[in-house]
Structures are given as structure tokens and as C-alpha cells.
Amino acid sequence: MSAIIVVDALWGDSGKGKTTAHLARKHNADLTVRAGVGTNAGASVTLEDGTLVKARQLPTGWLNPGTRVAVGSGVLVDPQVLAGEIERFGLAGRAFVDGRCAVITPEHIRAEQADAHLAGLIGSTCTGNGHARADFILRRAQQARDLPELAPYVMDVAREVNTVAAAEGKTAIVEGSQGTMLSLAFSPDYPYTTSDNCTAAAAMDDVGLNWRLATDVVMVVKAMPTRVGQGPLPHEMTEAEAVARGIAEYGVVTGRARRKAESIDFALLEYAAMLNGPTQIALTFCDHYEPGMRGARDSGAITPRVRDLIRQVEEAAGAPVTFLDTGHRLGDVIDLAPVPA
Ligand code: IMP
Ligand code: MG
């Protein structure tokens, strides 16, 4: 009987996908549901054999063999991206979309690419999400249930996530996208935001999860935060410095270089925690912060500098760090709260 919500504290690209995959395995989740805006998000996870898995529509929970995946009705669906992922990951019969999801069309993508405000000033991913959401709000969008090719995948995801979350011995995971500080109505940086809120409450709303069933909010905090697109980034370093230190990052969706910060802004982190109410923190990209910890899988490898960072994060966020990410591979983690055997 549990529902775990995974959200990002700052500007995203922090490893929510890897965190979700890890949690799906740890709890042998029955269902993982994508929340968030839509296909503007990209998750990438490297498997133990080196295979790189990239996803923009479906949550990564399917990396646990028994876990079904779904897209909540508040999330925009791009039918081509969805079909591509179901095919690539072999998920027919295991992947579902809510029939009420609004649909992103090629026209939305073209319109966004031609939109100087979004493509230029804001630095949008130009994946059609903003234009599709606008059509949804104006009540002229198509929904997943209107497209015959999506019929095999349509389900009442809201019903399913609540049923799983309420069932004895079962776990549902809700995977948010983007990051709290990109939230339309909570970011201090409007208009440098995405087209919806990205908090835990927004994620619950995106999938229709009843608040009484939420048991955990895992807030993902990137040890060296990044931001793509425009808007302020406290403690930003130059791209040349990130390259020189071997920690440069490039976006999964757009391939753009991510702007990178030297350190977390703890006032923003406190604000994010106030909005999200985390019960646990996943501290990710620890190997960028402390190169000597790359690939570490044992708590004995945690250095004094990272211990100090954990303490500062816990103080600002008011929740314990239960999970450290130390490298690209799915197994490059230190889980500080293992499930009792
Ligand atoms: P849009 O939501 O694609 O229009 O992009 C608006 C802003 O949010 C741009 O600065 C994007 O770079 C940023 N953004 C959107 N989705 C993500 C994401 O998944 N990760 C990080 N930044 C994002
Ligand atoms: Mg929403």
C-alpha cells in the first residue's frame, strides 16, 4: 500500500529516470506512471552492460521486469514518440496511456519551432508541448482516445494508479518531469519556465492520485545543478570549465549543452522543499561533485566532502538523504535506506 512520488527540486535533468528505475526494482513496483509536462523531458539510464536507454514519454520503471508503465491524463502525448518507445523497449501489453491525455501533433512542433518567443527568448525544447497545452486549455486539442492507433494502449490511468496504491503489498511510483524551479506558477523566473507546474502536488494531479494514498515524496537534488534554456542559474560555471573538468553535460532531447552550477543554491532548495514536502532526498551526480566517488556502490566510499554536502542538503530540505547516485550506470548508487530483507 504505497505511492512514491519522484520530483526534481531545481531545473531538472537530475536523474529522475534512474531514481525511478532504482525504486521500481527496490520495491518491485506494480506500476510507474509518468507525470510532468510531456515529451519535452528526457530521461537516460545506462544499464549494467553499457546499453543506453533514452526515453521521453514513458517512465523508466519498466526496467524492473514486473513493472507496468503508464502516462497520466495531465501529461501531453506525442503518438510517434510513444509508439517508438513501446517498440524499442518491447513494451506492448505493458505500457498504457490515459485516454484523456491531450495529443501533440506535428503542427504543434512546427509552430513551436517557428515561435520566436519560445524558441528564441525562452529556449524551449521546441517539442510542441507548450503549443499543445495551449490548445488543450482552449479545448480544441485531440485526446489519446480520439486516435485509433492508440486504442490498444488506452486505460483509465487515474483509476489504475489509485487501485495499485491502495492495494496491500503493492507499490505505485509517480515519475515527475522537469523541475520545481521550472514550474509555470512557482518559479521565480517566469517567463523562463515550462508550461505547467512541476511539484509533487502537480505530479499527483497529472496522474489523478488521491492525496490520501501518497506515502513518500522523493525529491531529487543534483549535487551540481544544471539548467538548459534561458533564466538565472546561481553559481554558474563556464562551459569551458565544465569541459575541462570532464563534467560537461548535453541534453537528452535537444543535445544542447547544459549550463552547469558549481554548487546548490540552498535558499532555492529550501523553497523547493517547502513546496514539495519531501520525505526523502536522492542526491544525484555525486561523481561530478566528487570525481573520486565515480561508480561507488558502498556507503564506505562516501568522502568527508560529500558527507558535508549531505548534511547541508538535509538541513535545507528538512528530509534525509536516502540515496546517492555516483555514475551513469543503473547500479552506480548507494542506497542508504535499503528494504529490510
Ligand atoms: P519547453 O517546456 O519545452 O517550452 O521549455 C521551456 C523551458 O523549460 C526551457 O528553458 C527548457 O530548456 C526547459 N525545460 C523543459 N523541459 C525540461 C526538462 O525536462 N529538463 C530540463 N529543462 C527543461
Ligand atoms: Mg499538470
mmCIF file of C-alpha atoms and ligand atoms in Angstrom:
data_model
loop_
_atom_site.group_PDB
_atom_site.id
_atom_site.type_symbol
_atom_site.label_atom_id
_atom_site.label_comp_id
_atom_site.label_asym_id
_atom_site.label_seq_id
_atom_site.Cartn_x
_atom_site.Cartn_y
_atom_site.Cartn_z
ATOM 1 C CA MET A 1 0.000 0.000 0.000
ATOM 2 C CA SER A 2 2.167 2.832 -1.165
ATOM 3 C CA ALA A 3 2.601 5.567 -3.719
ATOM 4 C CA ILE A 4 6.006 7.175 -4.105
ATOM 5 C CA ILE A 5 6.251 10.477 -5.955
ATOM 6 C CA VAL A 6 9.581 11.387 -7.564
ATOM 7 C CA VAL A 7 10.182 15.071 -8.325
ATOM 8 C CA ASP A 8 13.132 17.328 -9.010
ATOM 9 C CA ALA A 9 13.992 20.265 -6.733
ATOM 10 C CA LEU A 10 15.588 22.678 -9.206
ATOM 11 C CA TRP A 11 15.782 22.730 -13.037
ATOM 12 C CA GLY A 12 15.577 19.039 -13.854
ATOM 13 C CA ASP A 13 17.998 16.736 -15.678
ATOM 14 C CA SER A 14 18.923 15.333 -12.301
ATOM 15 C CA GLY A 15 18.374 11.623 -12.775
ATOM 16 C CA LYS A 16 14.673 11.193 -12.013
ATOM 17 C CA GLY A 17 14.632 8.395 -14.587
ATOM 18 C CA LYS A 18 17.441 6.499 -12.923
ATOM 19 C CA THR A 19 15.947 7.145 -9.493
ATOM 20 C CA THR A 20 12.575 5.810 -10.652
ATOM 21 C CA ALA A 21 14.151 2.724 -12.204
ATOM 22 C CA HIS A 22 16.071 2.062 -8.987
ATOM 23 C CA LEU A 23 12.944 2.490 -6.849
ATOM 24 C CA ALA A 24 10.876 0.278 -9.174
ATOM 25 C CA ARG A 25 13.389 -2.501 -8.621
ATOM 26 C CA LYS A 26 13.833 -1.863 -4.920
ATOM 27 C CA HIS A 27 10.081 -2.011 -4.243
ATOM 28 C CA ASN A 28 9.202 -4.324 -7.126
ATOM 29 C CA ALA A 29 6.639 -1.701 -8.115
ATOM 30 C CA ASP A 30 3.463 -2.843 -9.793
ATOM 31 C CA LEU A 31 3.038 0.360 -11.787
ATOM 32 C CA THR A 32 5.026 3.502 -12.622
ATOM 33 C CA VAL A 33 3.197 6.488 -14.053
ATOM 34 C CA ARG A 34 4.693 9.463 -15.865
ATOM 35 C CA ALA A 35 3.615 12.861 -14.593
ATOM 36 C CA GLY A 36 5.003 16.216 -15.740
ATOM 37 C CA VAL A 37 4.510 18.234 -18.879
ATOM 38 C CA GLY A 38 5.158 15.769 -21.698
ATOM 39 C CA THR A 39 7.829 14.830 -24.213
ATOM 40 C CA ASN A 40 9.955 17.911 -23.525
ATOM 41 C CA ALA A 41 11.580 15.786 -20.796
ATOM 42 C CA GLY A 42 14.279 13.254 -21.485
ATOM 43 C CA ALA A 43 15.474 10.502 -19.202
ATOM 44 C CA SER A 44 18.568 8.440 -19.838
ATOM 45 C CA VAL A 45 19.775 5.386 -17.962
ATOM 46 C CA THR A 46 22.818 3.245 -18.712
ATOM 47 C CA LEU A 47 22.308 -0.439 -17.997
ATOM 48 C CA GLU A 48 24.969 -2.638 -16.453
ATOM 49 C CA ASP A 49 26.012 -3.954 -19.884
ATOM 50 C CA GLY A 50 26.530 -0.393 -21.137
ATOM 51 C CA THR A 51 23.270 -0.137 -23.111
ATOM 52 C CA LEU A 52 21.987 3.444 -23.070
ATOM 53 C CA VAL A 53 18.222 3.759 -22.649
ATOM 54 C CA LYS A 54 16.696 7.120 -23.583
ATOM 55 C CA ALA A 55 13.043 7.911 -23.019
ATOM 56 C CA ARG A 56 10.877 10.994 -23.404
ATOM 57 C CA GLN A 57 7.348 9.691 -22.895
ATOM 58 C CA LEU A 58 7.248 6.566 -20.777
ATOM 59 C CA PRO A 59 8.616 6.307 -17.257
ATOM 60 C CA THR A 60 11.705 4.140 -16.776
ATOM 61 C CA GLY A 61 10.045 1.793 -14.279
ATOM 62 C CA TRP A 62 9.807 -0.928 -16.964
ATOM 63 C CA LEU A 63 13.486 -1.615 -16.276
ATOM 64 C CA ASN A 64 12.097 -3.732 -13.462
ATOM 65 C CA PRO A 65 10.670 -6.779 -15.260
ATOM 66 C CA GLY A 66 7.318 -6.940 -13.445
ATOM 67 C CA THR A 67 6.506 -3.242 -13.572
ATOM 68 C CA ARG A 68 3.854 -1.813 -15.902
ATOM 69 C CA VAL A 69 4.204 1.754 -17.171
ATOM 70 C CA ALA A 70 1.615 4.399 -17.939
ATOM 71 C CA VAL A 71 1.169 8.069 -18.799
ATOM 72 C CA GLY A 72 -1.163 10.163 -16.633
ATOM 73 C CA SER A 73 -4.005 12.156 -18.171
ATOM 74 C CA GLY A 74 -2.402 15.514 -17.409
ATOM 75 C CA VAL A 75 0.668 14.665 -19.497
ATOM 76 C CA LEU A 76 0.892 15.536 -23.191
ATOM 77 C CA VAL A 77 1.323 12.546 -25.502
ATOM 78 C CA ASP A 78 3.219 12.576 -28.770
ATOM 79 C CA PRO A 79 1.895 9.436 -30.510
ATOM 80 C CA GLN A 80 5.064 8.969 -32.571
ATOM 81 C CA VAL A 81 7.360 9.202 -29.564
ATOM 82 C CA LEU A 82 5.085 6.848 -27.612
ATOM 83 C CA ALA A 83 4.943 4.264 -30.405
ATOM 84 C CA GLY A 84 8.717 4.477 -30.830
ATOM 85 C CA GLU A 85 9.363 3.752 -27.167
ATOM 86 C CA ILE A 86 6.846 0.905 -26.945
ATOM 87 C CA GLU A 87 8.536 -0.658 -29.974
ATOM 88 C CA ARG A 88 12.160 -0.008 -28.908
ATOM 89 C CA PHE A 89 11.678 -1.230 -25.355
ATOM 90 C CA GLY A 90 9.314 -4.083 -26.282
ATOM 91 C CA LEU A 91 6.506 -2.825 -24.042
ATOM 92 C CA ALA A 92 3.347 -3.845 -25.940
ATOM 93 C CA GLY A 93 0.896 -5.097 -23.320
ATOM 94 C CA ARG A 94 2.820 -3.389 -20.509
ATOM 95 C CA ALA A 95 2.529 0.293 -21.497
ATOM 96 C CA PHE A 96 -0.620 2.402 -21.249
ATOM 97 C CA VAL A 97 -1.846 5.960 -21.734
ATOM 98 C CA ASP A 98 -4.851 7.627 -20.236
ATOM 99 C CA GLY A 99 -7.458 8.231 -22.942
ATOM 100 C CA ARG A 100 -7.773 11.823 -21.738
ATOM 101 C CA CYS A 101 -4.163 12.800 -22.452
ATOM 102 C CA ALA A 102 -4.005 15.715 -24.906
ATOM 103 C CA VAL A 103 -2.102 14.948 -28.100
ATOM 104 C CA ILE A 104 0.923 16.751 -29.552
ATOM 105 C CA THR A 105 0.701 16.956 -33.358
ATOM 106 C CA PRO A 106 3.425 17.702 -35.925
ATOM 107 C CA GLU A 107 1.730 21.105 -36.322
ATOM 108 C CA HIS A 108 2.378 21.868 -32.646
ATOM 109 C CA ILE A 109 6.049 21.048 -33.105
ATOM 110 C CA ARG A 110 6.335 23.181 -36.243
ATOM 111 C CA ALA A 111 4.514 26.059 -34.575
ATOM 112 C CA GLU A 112 6.880 25.949 -31.610
ATOM 113 C CA GLN A 113 9.964 25.839 -33.793
ATOM 114 C CA ALA A 114 8.639 28.906 -35.655
ATOM 115 C CA ASP A 115 7.692 30.706 -32.419
ATOM 116 C CA ALA A 116 10.422 33.310 -31.865
ATOM 117 C CA HIS A 117 9.291 33.939 -28.277
ATOM 118 C CA LEU A 118 9.540 30.281 -27.235
ATOM 119 C CA ALA A 119 12.373 29.095 -29.482
ATOM 120 C CA GLY A 120 14.428 32.270 -29.044
ATOM 121 C CA LEU A 121 13.784 34.109 -25.794
ATOM 122 C CA ILE A 122 12.737 31.166 -23.605
ATOM 123 C CA GLY A 123 14.960 28.478 -25.074
ATOM 124 C CA SER A 124 12.086 25.995 -25.348
ATOM 125 C CA THR A 125 12.845 22.393 -26.280
ATOM 126 C CA CYS A 126 10.520 23.007 -29.288
ATOM 127 C CA THR A 127 8.880 19.628 -28.854
ATOM 128 C CA GLY A 128 5.367 21.055 -29.299
ATOM 129 C CA ASN A 129 4.447 20.770 -25.649
ATOM 130 C CA GLY A 130 3.637 24.431 -24.989
ATOM 131 C CA HIS A 131 1.510 24.793 -28.117
ATOM 132 C CA ALA A 132 -0.300 21.509 -27.456
ATOM 133 C CA ARG A 133 -1.036 22.544 -23.865
ATOM 134 C CA ALA A 134 -2.390 25.868 -25.105
ATOM 135 C CA ASP A 135 -4.769 24.007 -27.452
ATOM 136 C CA PHE A 136 -5.813 21.717 -24.579
ATOM 137 C CA ILE A 137 -6.639 24.698 -22.395
ATOM 138 C CA LEU A 138 -8.579 26.291 -25.264
ATOM 139 C CA ARG A 139 -10.448 22.968 -25.572
ATOM 140 C CA ARG A 140 -9.574 22.243 -29.139
ATOM 141 C CA ALA A 141 -6.908 19.543 -28.688
ATOM 142 C CA GLN A 142 -7.323 15.929 -29.642
ATOM 143 C CA GLN A 143 -7.101 13.384 -26.849
ATOM 144 C CA ALA A 144 -5.464 9.969 -26.902
ATOM 145 C CA ARG A 145 -8.898 8.314 -27.096
ATOM 146 C CA ASP A 146 -9.569 10.094 -30.424
ATOM 147 C CA LEU A 147 -6.692 8.289 -32.178
ATOM 148 C CA PRO A 148 -7.461 4.730 -33.360
ATOM 149 C CA GLU A 149 -3.753 3.786 -33.337
ATOM 150 C CA LEU A 150 -3.615 4.426 -29.577
ATOM 151 C CA ALA A 151 -6.662 2.240 -28.807
ATOM 152 C CA PRO A 152 -4.565 -0.774 -27.685
ATOM 153 C CA TYR A 153 -2.871 1.315 -25.008
ATOM 154 C CA VAL A 154 -5.739 3.364 -23.606
ATOM 155 C CA MET A 155 -6.696 2.844 -19.984
ATOM 156 C CA ASP A 156 -8.100 4.826 -17.075
ATOM 157 C CA VAL A 157 -4.691 5.515 -15.562
ATOM 158 C CA ALA A 158 -6.137 7.537 -12.687
ATOM 159 C CA ARG A 159 -8.250 4.532 -11.651
ATOM 160 C CA GLU A 160 -5.294 2.183 -12.018
ATOM 161 C CA VAL A 161 -2.783 4.241 -10.025
ATOM 162 C CA ASN A 162 -5.250 4.660 -7.152
ATOM 163 C CA THR A 163 -6.139 0.963 -7.203
ATOM 164 C CA VAL A 164 -2.491 -0.092 -7.079
ATOM 165 C CA ALA A 165 -1.566 2.481 -4.432
ATOM 166 C CA ALA A 166 -4.407 1.271 -2.196
ATOM 167 C CA ALA A 167 -3.697 -2.449 -2.609
ATOM 168 C CA GLU A 168 -1.996 -4.350 0.185
ATOM 169 C CA GLY A 169 1.620 -5.135 -0.672
ATOM 170 C CA LYS A 170 1.659 -3.106 -3.908
ATOM 171 C CA THR A 171 3.617 -0.004 -4.851
ATOM 172 C CA ALA A 172 2.897 2.670 -7.437
ATOM 173 C CA ILE A 173 5.558 5.192 -8.422
ATOM 174 C CA VAL A 174 4.769 8.569 -9.975
ATOM 175 C CA GLU A 175 7.662 9.994 -12.004
ATOM 176 C CA GLY A 176 7.587 13.763 -12.385
ATOM 177 C CA SER A 177 9.426 15.602 -15.128
ATOM 178 C CA GLN A 178 11.276 18.906 -15.453
ATOM 179 C CA GLY A 179 11.992 20.541 -12.082
ATOM 180 C CA THR A 180 10.318 22.579 -9.371
ATOM 181 C CA MET A 181 12.108 25.792 -10.400
ATOM 182 C CA LEU A 182 10.784 25.420 -13.960
ATOM 183 C CA SER A 183 7.203 25.448 -12.628
ATOM 184 C CA LEU A 184 4.916 27.820 -14.525
ATOM 185 C CA ALA A 185 3.349 29.322 -11.413
ATOM 186 C CA PHE A 186 6.063 28.755 -8.773
ATOM 187 C CA SER A 187 9.331 29.520 -10.498
ATOM 188 C CA PRO A 188 10.770 32.900 -9.546
ATOM 189 C CA ASP A 189 11.848 33.229 -13.185
ATOM 190 C CA TYR A 190 8.655 33.416 -15.291
ATOM 191 C CA PRO A 191 8.636 33.502 -18.328
ATOM 192 C CA TYR A 192 11.753 31.270 -18.190
ATOM 193 C CA THR A 193 9.681 28.260 -17.184
ATOM 194 C CA THR A 194 7.963 25.298 -18.753
ATOM 195 C CA SER A 195 4.209 25.229 -19.435
ATOM 196 C CA ASP A 196 2.949 23.669 -16.182
ATOM 197 C CA ASN A 197 3.887 23.213 -12.549
ATOM 198 C CA CYS A 198 6.420 20.505 -11.697
ATOM 199 C CA THR A 199 5.885 19.981 -7.966
ATOM 200 C CA ALA A 200 4.815 16.853 -6.088
ATOM 201 C CA ALA A 201 1.238 18.139 -5.892
ATOM 202 C CA ALA A 202 1.285 18.843 -9.636
ATOM 203 C CA ALA A 203 2.609 15.312 -10.294
ATOM 204 C CA MET A 204 -0.221 13.828 -8.223
ATOM 205 C CA ASP A 205 -2.678 15.951 -10.173
ATOM 206 C CA ASP A 206 -1.122 14.949 -13.502
ATOM 207 C CA VAL A 207 -1.904 11.301 -12.823
ATOM 208 C CA GLY A 208 -5.012 11.700 -10.650
ATOM 209 C CA LEU A 209 -3.547 10.219 -7.472
ATOM 210 C CA ASN A 210 -5.688 10.780 -4.382
ATOM 211 C CA TRP A 211 -3.530 12.630 -1.811
ATOM 212 C CA ARG A 212 -4.522 10.203 0.953
ATOM 213 C CA LEU A 213 -2.632 7.476 -0.880
ATOM 214 C CA ALA A 214 0.701 9.299 -1.194
ATOM 215 C CA THR A 215 3.222 7.721 1.150
ATOM 216 C CA ASP A 216 6.543 9.250 0.064
ATOM 217 C CA VAL A 217 7.877 12.184 -1.885
ATOM 218 C CA VAL A 218 11.417 11.551 -3.097
ATOM 219 C CA MET A 219 12.917 14.886 -4.092
ATOM 220 C CA VAL A 220 15.875 14.581 -6.414
ATOM 221 C CA VAL A 221 18.654 17.109 -5.832
ATOM 222 C CA LYS A 222 21.514 17.392 -8.286
ATOM 223 C CA ALA A 223 24.835 17.916 -6.497
ATOM 224 C CA MET A 224 25.932 20.269 -9.288
ATOM 225 C CA PRO A 225 22.673 21.683 -10.667
ATOM 226 C CA THR A 226 22.181 22.411 -14.351
ATOM 227 C CA ARG A 227 19.790 24.469 -16.405
ATOM 228 C CA VAL A 228 19.026 24.332 -20.113
ATOM 229 C CA GLY A 229 17.492 27.286 -21.890
ATOM 230 C CA GLN A 230 17.399 30.800 -20.500
ATOM 231 C CA GLY A 231 16.889 32.133 -16.971
ATOM 232 C CA PRO A 232 19.118 32.686 -13.927
ATOM 233 C CA LEU A 233 21.442 29.944 -12.669
ATOM 234 C CA PRO A 234 23.166 30.811 -9.367
ATOM 235 C CA HIS A 235 26.862 29.828 -9.142
ATOM 236 C CA GLU A 236 27.073 29.143 -12.883
ATOM 237 C CA MET A 237 30.451 27.999 -14.248
ATOM 238 C CA THR A 238 31.599 28.455 -17.831
ATOM 239 C CA GLU A 239 31.092 25.716 -20.392
ATOM 240 C CA ALA A 240 34.882 25.639 -20.910
ATOM 241 C CA GLU A 241 35.392 24.886 -17.230
ATOM 242 C CA ALA A 242 32.810 22.091 -17.258
ATOM 243 C CA VAL A 243 34.506 20.591 -20.326
ATOM 244 C CA ALA A 244 37.960 20.921 -18.745
ATOM 245 C CA ARG A 245 36.750 19.138 -15.609
ATOM 246 C CA GLY A 246 35.149 16.343 -17.653
ATOM 247 C CA ILE A 247 31.674 17.053 -16.311
ATOM 248 C CA ALA A 248 30.050 18.781 -19.294
ATOM 249 C CA GLU A 249 26.510 17.560 -19.980
ATOM 250 C CA TYR A 250 24.305 17.613 -23.067
ATOM 251 C CA GLY A 251 20.505 17.408 -23.192
ATOM 252 C CA VAL A 252 18.755 14.118 -23.976
ATOM 253 C CA VAL A 253 16.024 15.812 -26.039
ATOM 254 C CA THR A 254 17.843 18.703 -27.710
ATOM 255 C CA GLY A 255 21.555 17.830 -27.457
ATOM 256 C CA ARG A 256 22.181 21.345 -26.130
ATOM 257 C CA ALA A 257 24.979 21.897 -23.620
ATOM 258 C CA ARG A 258 23.508 22.169 -20.134
ATOM 259 C CA ARG A 259 24.568 25.235 -18.186
ATOM 260 C CA LYS A 260 26.170 23.987 -15.030
ATOM 261 C CA ALA A 261 26.497 25.357 -11.496
ATOM 262 C CA GLU A 262 29.393 24.948 -9.117
ATOM 263 C CA SER A 263 27.070 24.336 -6.189
ATOM 264 C CA ILE A 264 23.479 24.135 -4.975
ATOM 265 C CA ASP A 265 21.668 27.349 -4.043
ATOM 266 C CA PHE A 266 20.429 26.377 -0.589
ATOM 267 C CA ALA A 267 17.801 29.106 -0.356
ATOM 268 C CA LEU A 268 16.179 27.766 -3.541
ATOM 269 C CA LEU A 269 16.484 24.226 -2.196
ATOM 270 C CA GLU A 270 14.681 25.243 0.988
ATOM 271 C CA TYR A 271 11.933 26.818 -1.120
ATOM 272 C CA ALA A 272 11.627 23.670 -3.236
ATOM 273 C CA ALA A 273 11.326 21.566 -0.080
ATOM 274 C CA MET A 274 8.628 23.897 1.239
ATOM 275 C CA LEU A 275 6.623 23.344 -1.969
ATOM 276 C CA ASN A 276 7.187 19.602 -2.271
ATOM 277 C CA GLY A 277 7.267 18.295 1.298
ATOM 278 C CA PRO A 278 9.885 15.616 0.621
ATOM 279 C CA THR A 279 10.166 12.607 2.919
ATOM 280 C CA GLN A 280 13.440 11.538 1.291
ATOM 281 C CA ILE A 281 16.152 13.134 -0.822
ATOM 282 C CA ALA A 282 18.028 11.486 -3.681
ATOM 283 C CA LEU A 283 21.355 13.298 -4.089
ATOM 284 C CA THR A 284 22.483 12.722 -7.656
ATOM 285 C CA PHE A 285 25.587 13.356 -9.769
ATOM 286 C CA CYS A 286 27.775 12.963 -6.673
ATOM 287 C CA ASP A 287 30.590 11.868 -9.006
ATOM 288 C CA HIS A 288 30.542 15.284 -10.692
ATOM 289 C CA TYR A 289 30.889 16.929 -7.301
ATOM 290 C CA GLU A 290 33.470 14.415 -6.104
ATOM 291 C CA PRO A 291 35.163 12.632 -9.043
ATOM 292 C CA GLY A 292 36.766 10.117 -6.689
ATOM 293 C CA MET A 293 33.312 8.686 -5.940
ATOM 294 C CA ARG A 294 32.576 7.729 -9.556
ATOM 295 C CA GLY A 295 30.899 4.351 -9.630
ATOM 296 C CA ALA A 296 30.961 3.910 -5.835
ATOM 297 C CA ARG A 297 28.326 1.445 -4.603
ATOM 298 C CA ASP A 298 29.132 1.208 -0.922
ATOM 299 C CA SER A 299 28.487 3.737 1.837
ATOM 300 C CA GLY A 300 32.107 3.295 2.967
ATOM 301 C CA ALA A 301 33.118 5.239 -0.168
ATOM 302 C CA ILE A 302 31.352 8.439 0.880
ATOM 303 C CA THR A 303 34.017 11.116 1.317
ATOM 304 C CA PRO A 304 34.034 13.793 4.055
ATOM 305 C CA ARG A 305 33.248 16.452 1.425
ATOM 306 C CA VAL A 306 30.141 14.564 0.297
ATOM 307 C CA ARG A 307 29.142 13.880 3.903
ATOM 308 C CA ASP A 308 29.283 17.616 4.426
ATOM 309 C CA LEU A 309 27.133 18.207 1.344
ATOM 310 C CA ILE A 310 24.603 15.631 2.600
ATOM 311 C CA ARG A 311 24.402 17.487 5.900
ATOM 312 C CA GLN A 312 23.798 20.841 4.183
ATOM 313 C CA VAL A 313 21.163 19.348 1.851
ATOM 314 C CA GLU A 314 19.358 17.668 4.741
ATOM 315 C CA GLU A 315 19.362 20.899 6.695
ATOM 316 C CA ALA A 316 17.943 22.955 3.807
ATOM 317 C CA ALA A 317 15.443 20.314 2.679
ATOM 318 C CA GLY A 318 14.385 19.037 6.092
ATOM 319 C CA ALA A 319 14.477 15.413 4.967
ATOM 320 C CA PRO A 320 17.078 12.654 4.996
ATOM 321 C CA VAL A 321 19.271 11.827 2.016
ATOM 322 C CA THR A 322 18.451 8.174 1.409
ATOM 323 C CA PHE A 323 20.026 7.632 -1.992
ATOM 324 C CA LEU A 324 23.252 8.722 -3.697
ATOM 325 C CA ASP A 325 23.884 8.472 -7.409
ATOM 326 C CA THR A 326 27.553 8.063 -8.294
ATOM 327 C CA GLY A 327 27.729 7.361 -12.027
ATOM 328 C CA HIS A 328 25.991 6.619 -15.318
ATOM 329 C CA ARG A 329 25.116 3.008 -14.699
ATOM 330 C CA LEU A 330 21.911 1.903 -13.084
ATOM 331 C CA GLY A 331 23.887 0.118 -10.364
ATOM 332 C CA ASP A 332 26.082 3.139 -9.589
ATOM 333 C CA VAL A 333 24.108 4.028 -6.486
ATOM 334 C CA ILE A 334 24.464 3.966 -2.732
ATOM 335 C CA ASP A 335 21.088 3.253 -1.173
ATOM 336 C CA LEU A 336 21.183 4.417 2.423
ATOM 337 C CA ALA A 337 17.698 3.045 3.173
ATOM 338 C CA PRO A 338 17.655 -0.491 1.832
ATOM 339 C CA VAL A 339 14.453 -2.505 2.143
ATOM 340 C CA PRO A 340 14.847 -4.930 5.067
ATOM 341 C CA ALA A 341 15.431 -8.453 3.712
HETATM 342 P P1 IMP B 1 9.505 23.941 -23.033
HETATM 343 O O1 IMP B 1 8.760 23.407 -21.866
HETATM 344 O O2 IMP B 1 9.998 22.865 -23.957
HETATM 345 O O3 IMP B 1 8.790 25.045 -23.762
HETATM 346 O O4 IMP B 1 10.823 24.642 -22.460
HETATM 347 C C1 IMP B 1 10.738 25.767 -21.584
HETATM 348 C C2 IMP B 1 11.971 25.832 -20.695
HETATM 349 O O5 IMP B 1 11.980 24.690 -19.833
HETATM 350 C C3 IMP B 1 13.295 25.788 -21.460
HETATM 351 O O6 IMP B 1 14.257 26.530 -20.711
HETATM 352 C C4 IMP B 1 13.671 24.320 -21.426
HETATM 353 O O7 IMP B 1 15.062 24.127 -21.555
HETATM 354 C C5 IMP B 1 13.173 23.923 -20.044
HETATM 355 N N1 IMP B 1 12.791 22.504 -19.970
HETATM 356 C C6 IMP B 1 11.674 21.920 -20.455
HETATM 357 N N2 IMP B 1 11.663 20.597 -20.177
HETATM 358 C C7 IMP B 1 12.803 20.347 -19.497
HETATM 359 C C8 IMP B 1 13.351 19.157 -18.914
HETATM 360 O O8 IMP B 1 12.799 18.059 -18.951
HETATM 361 N N3 IMP B 1 14.555 19.297 -18.288
HETATM 362 C C9 IMP B 1 15.180 20.495 -18.186
HETATM 363 N N4 IMP B 1 14.708 21.628 -18.715
HETATM 364 C C10 IMP B 1 13.517 21.557 -19.358
HETATM 365 MG MG MG B 2 -0.097 19.148 -14.987
#
